[in-house]
Coordinates of C-alpha atoms and ligand atoms in Angstrom, one line a residue:
X1 CA -0.1 -0.3 0.2
X2 CA 1.1 3.4 -0.6
X3 CA 1.8 5.2 2.1
X4 CA -0.2 8.2 1.7
X5 CA -3.0 6.6 -0.2
X6 CA -6.4 7.7 1.1
X7 CA -5.3 10.0 3.7
X8 CA -6.6 13.2 4.0
X9 CA -2.8 14.5 3.9
X10 CA -1.8 13.5 0.4
X11 CA -0.2 15.1 -1.9
X12 CA -3.0 13.6 -4.4
X13 CA -5.8 16.1 -4.9
X14 CA -8.3 13.5 -4.4
X15 CA -7.5 9.8 -2.9
X16 CA -9.6 7.1 -2.5
X17 CA -11.1 6.4 0.7
X18 CA -9.6 3.2 2.3
X19 CA -12.2 2.6 4.5
X20 CA -16.2 2.6 4.1
X21 CA -18.3 3.1 6.9
X22 CA -21.9 1.4 6.0
X23 CA -25.3 1.2 8.1
X24 CA -28.6 -0.4 7.6
X25 CA -30.2 3.3 8.5
X26 CA -29.5 6.6 9.2
X27 CA -30.5 5.7 12.6
X28 CA -27.4 4.4 13.1
X29 CA -25.5 7.0 12.1
X30 CA -24.9 8.4 15.7
X31 CA -23.7 5.1 16.6
X32 CA -21.0 5.0 13.8
X33 CA -20.0 8.4 14.0
X34 CA -17.0 8.2 16.5
X35 CA -15.9 5.2 13.8
X36 CA -15.6 8.0 11.2
X37 CA -14.4 10.8 13.2
X38 CA -11.5 8.7 14.7
X39 CA -10.6 7.9 11.2
X40 CA -10.5 11.2 9.8
X41 CA -8.5 12.8 13.1
X42 CA -5.7 10.0 11.8
X43 CA -6.1 11.3 8.3
X44 CA -8.0 8.2 6.8
X45 CA -10.4 9.4 4.3
X46 CA -13.7 7.3 4.8
X47 CA -16.8 7.1 2.5
X48 CA -20.0 6.8 4.4
X49 CA -23.3 5.0 3.0
X50 CA -26.7 4.2 4.1
X51 CA -27.1 0.4 2.6
X52 CA -29.9 -2.1 3.8
X53 CA -29.7 -5.4 3.4
X54 CA -33.5 -5.4 3.4
X55 CA -34.7 -2.2 2.0
X56 CA -32.1 -1.9 -0.4
X57 CA -30.6 -5.0 -1.2
X58 CA -29.5 -4.6 -4.4
X59 CA -27.7 -1.1 -3.8
X60 CA -26.0 -3.4 -1.1
X61 CA -24.6 -6.0 -3.3
X62 CA -23.4 -4.0 -6.0
X63 CA -21.0 -2.1 -3.3
X64 CA -20.1 -5.2 -1.9
X65 CA -18.6 -6.4 -5.1
X66 CA -17.0 -3.0 -6.4
X67 CA -15.5 -1.9 -3.0
X68 CA -12.2 -3.8 -3.4
X69 CA -12.1 -2.6 -7.0
X70 CA -12.6 1.0 -5.8
X71 CA -9.6 0.8 -3.4
X72 CA -11.4 0.1 -0.1
X73 CA -8.9 -1.9 2.3
X74 CA -11.8 -2.3 5.3
X75 CA -15.4 -2.1 6.1
X76 CA -17.4 -1.1 8.7
X77 CA -21.1 -2.3 8.8
X78 CA -23.2 -1.2 11.3
X79 CA -26.8 -2.4 11.8
X80 CA -29.4 -3.1 14.6
X81 CA -32.0 -5.8 15.3
X82 CA -32.5 -8.3 12.3
X83 CA -28.3 -7.0 11.8
X84 CA -27.7 -8.9 8.4
X85 CA -25.8 -6.0 6.8
X86 CA -22.0 -6.6 8.5
X87 CA -22.7 -10.4 7.4
X88 CA -24.1 -10.2 3.7
X89 CA -21.0 -7.4 3.0
X90 CA -18.9 -9.9 4.4
X91 CA -20.0 -12.8 2.0
X92 CA -19.7 -10.5 -1.3
X93 CA -16.6 -8.9 -0.7
X94 CA -12.5 -10.7 0.6
X95 CA -12.1 -7.4 2.2
X96 CA -11.9 -7.5 6.3
X97 CA -15.3 -6.6 7.5
X98 CA -15.8 -5.4 11.3
X99 CA -19.4 -5.1 12.6
X100 CA -20.7 -2.8 15.1
X101 CA -24.3 -4.2 16.4
X102 CA -26.2 -1.1 17.2
X103 CA -28.4 -0.6 20.3
X104 CA -32.1 -1.3 19.6
X105 CA -35.1 -0.3 21.8
X106 CA -36.5 -4.1 22.4
X107 CA -33.6 -6.1 23.2
X108 CA -30.9 -3.3 23.7
X109 CA -28.8 -4.2 20.8
X110 CA -28.2 -8.3 21.9
X111 CA -30.3 -9.1 19.3
X112 CA -27.9 -7.2 16.7
X113 CA -24.6 -8.4 18.4
X114 CA -25.9 -12.2 17.9
X115 CA -27.1 -11.5 14.5
X116 CA -23.7 -10.1 13.3
X117 CA -21.0 -12.0 15.2
X118 CA -22.4 -15.6 14.6
X119 CA -21.1 -15.8 11.4
X120 CA -20.6 -19.3 9.4
X121 CA -17.4 -20.7 9.7
X122 CA -15.5 -19.1 6.6
X123 CA -17.2 -15.9 6.3
X124 CA -15.7 -13.9 9.5
X125 CA -16.9 -10.6 10.8
X126 CA -14.9 -9.1 13.4
X127 CA -17.8 -8.0 15.5
X128 CA -17.2 -5.2 18.6
X129 CA -19.2 -4.0 21.6
X130 CA -22.6 -3.1 21.5
X131 CA -22.5 0.6 20.5
X132 CA -18.9 0.1 19.9
X133 CA -18.6 2.5 16.7
X134 CA -15.2 4.0 18.6
X135 CA -13.1 0.3 18.6
X136 CA -14.5 0.0 15.4
X137 CA -12.7 2.8 13.8
X138 CA -9.5 1.8 15.6
X139 CA -9.2 -1.5 14.6
X140 CA -9.8 -0.5 11.1
X141 CA -7.0 2.1 11.6
X142 CA -4.7 -0.7 13.6
X143 CA -5.3 -3.1 10.3
X144 CA -4.6 -0.3 7.9
X145 CA -1.4 0.4 10.6
X146 CA 0.5 -2.9 9.5
X147 CA 0.7 -1.5 5.7
X148 CA 1.1 2.3 6.5
X149 CA 3.7 3.4 9.2
X150 CA 2.0 7.0 9.4
X151 CA -1.4 5.4 10.4
X152 CA 0.5 3.1 12.8
X153 CA 2.2 5.8 14.5
X154 CA -0.9 8.0 15.0
X155 CA -2.5 4.6 16.5
X156 CA 0.6 4.2 18.9
X157 CA 0.0 8.0 19.7
X158 CA -3.5 7.5 20.4
X159 CA -3.1 4.5 23.0
X160 CA 0.3 6.5 24.5
X161 CA -2.1 9.0 25.4
X162 CA -4.9 6.8 27.1
X163 CA -1.9 5.7 28.7
X164 CA -0.8 8.7 30.0
X165 CA -4.4 9.8 31.2
X166 CA -4.7 6.8 33.5
X167 CA -1.0 7.2 34.8
X168 CA -2.1 10.8 35.6
X169 CA -5.9 9.9 37.2
X170 CA -4.1 7.4 39.3
X171 CA -1.2 9.7 40.6
X172 CA -4.2 12.0 41.5
X173 CA -6.2 9.2 43.1
X174 CA -3.3 8.4 45.5
X175 CA -2.4 11.8 45.8
X176 CA -5.7 13.1 46.9
X177 CA -7.7 10.2 48.5
X178 CA -10.6 8.1 47.3
X179 CA -13.2 10.7 48.9
X180 CA -11.5 14.0 47.5
X181 CA -11.1 12.3 44.3
X182 CA -14.6 11.1 44.0
X183 CA -16.1 14.6 45.3
X184 CA -14.1 16.3 42.6
X185 CA -15.7 13.8 40.0
X186 CA -19.4 14.6 40.6
X187 CA -18.7 18.1 40.8
X188 CA -17.7 18.0 37.1
Ligands
RP5_201 C1 -31.7 -2.1 10.7 O1 -33.1 -1.8 11.4 C2 -31.0 -0.8 10.8 O2 -29.5 -1.1 10.8 C3 -30.9 0.1 11.7 O3 -30.5 -0.6 13.3 C4 -32.6 -0.5 12.4 C5 -34.0 0.0 12.4 O4 -33.8 1.0 11.3 P1 -35.2 2.2 11.2 O5 -36.2 1.8 11.2 O6 -34.6 3.1 12.4 O7 -34.7 2.3 10.0 O8 -32.0 -2.2 9.2

């Protein structure tokens, strides 16, 4: 992979997206937004689409069949309820698919989770937590980072920042004690 291909910082005027974020309905968009945001924060160009396995199946098939030739390297697919979109996309392409189970009113997203993760042998979908849009974006960046040092370094820096935040909190807890720490937390 060209180290700059598909990044917003590329010298090329309009690089192709490296990641597609697809969802069954616009009601899923808020769940997928953290994935889009973190990928764009890393300078990774993202294509975002609404493709329903049930309401627009032909468009979903067309997308799945063409994704690889359009330069997409990872697909994030979010859906809720009878969440067939990630599995169907995985059936249509050899590109890795990350499934995001969307929270539902009736069953809190457990229905979405089971629908997405119980794939038959041979057609995997890497499933993140219910509502786990952020981790889907990070996992997509990690996959791309195996072949792109710029993305790899950004993922590493992100994780280092998480580490540093916890170290700071730990030190503060040790210094202030439980009650002071909690009361400061509750006043935020
Ligand atoms: C699924 O049905 C979508 O992924 C969405 O989570 C769920 C409900 O869709 P809407 O009725 O909100 O459009 O296909």
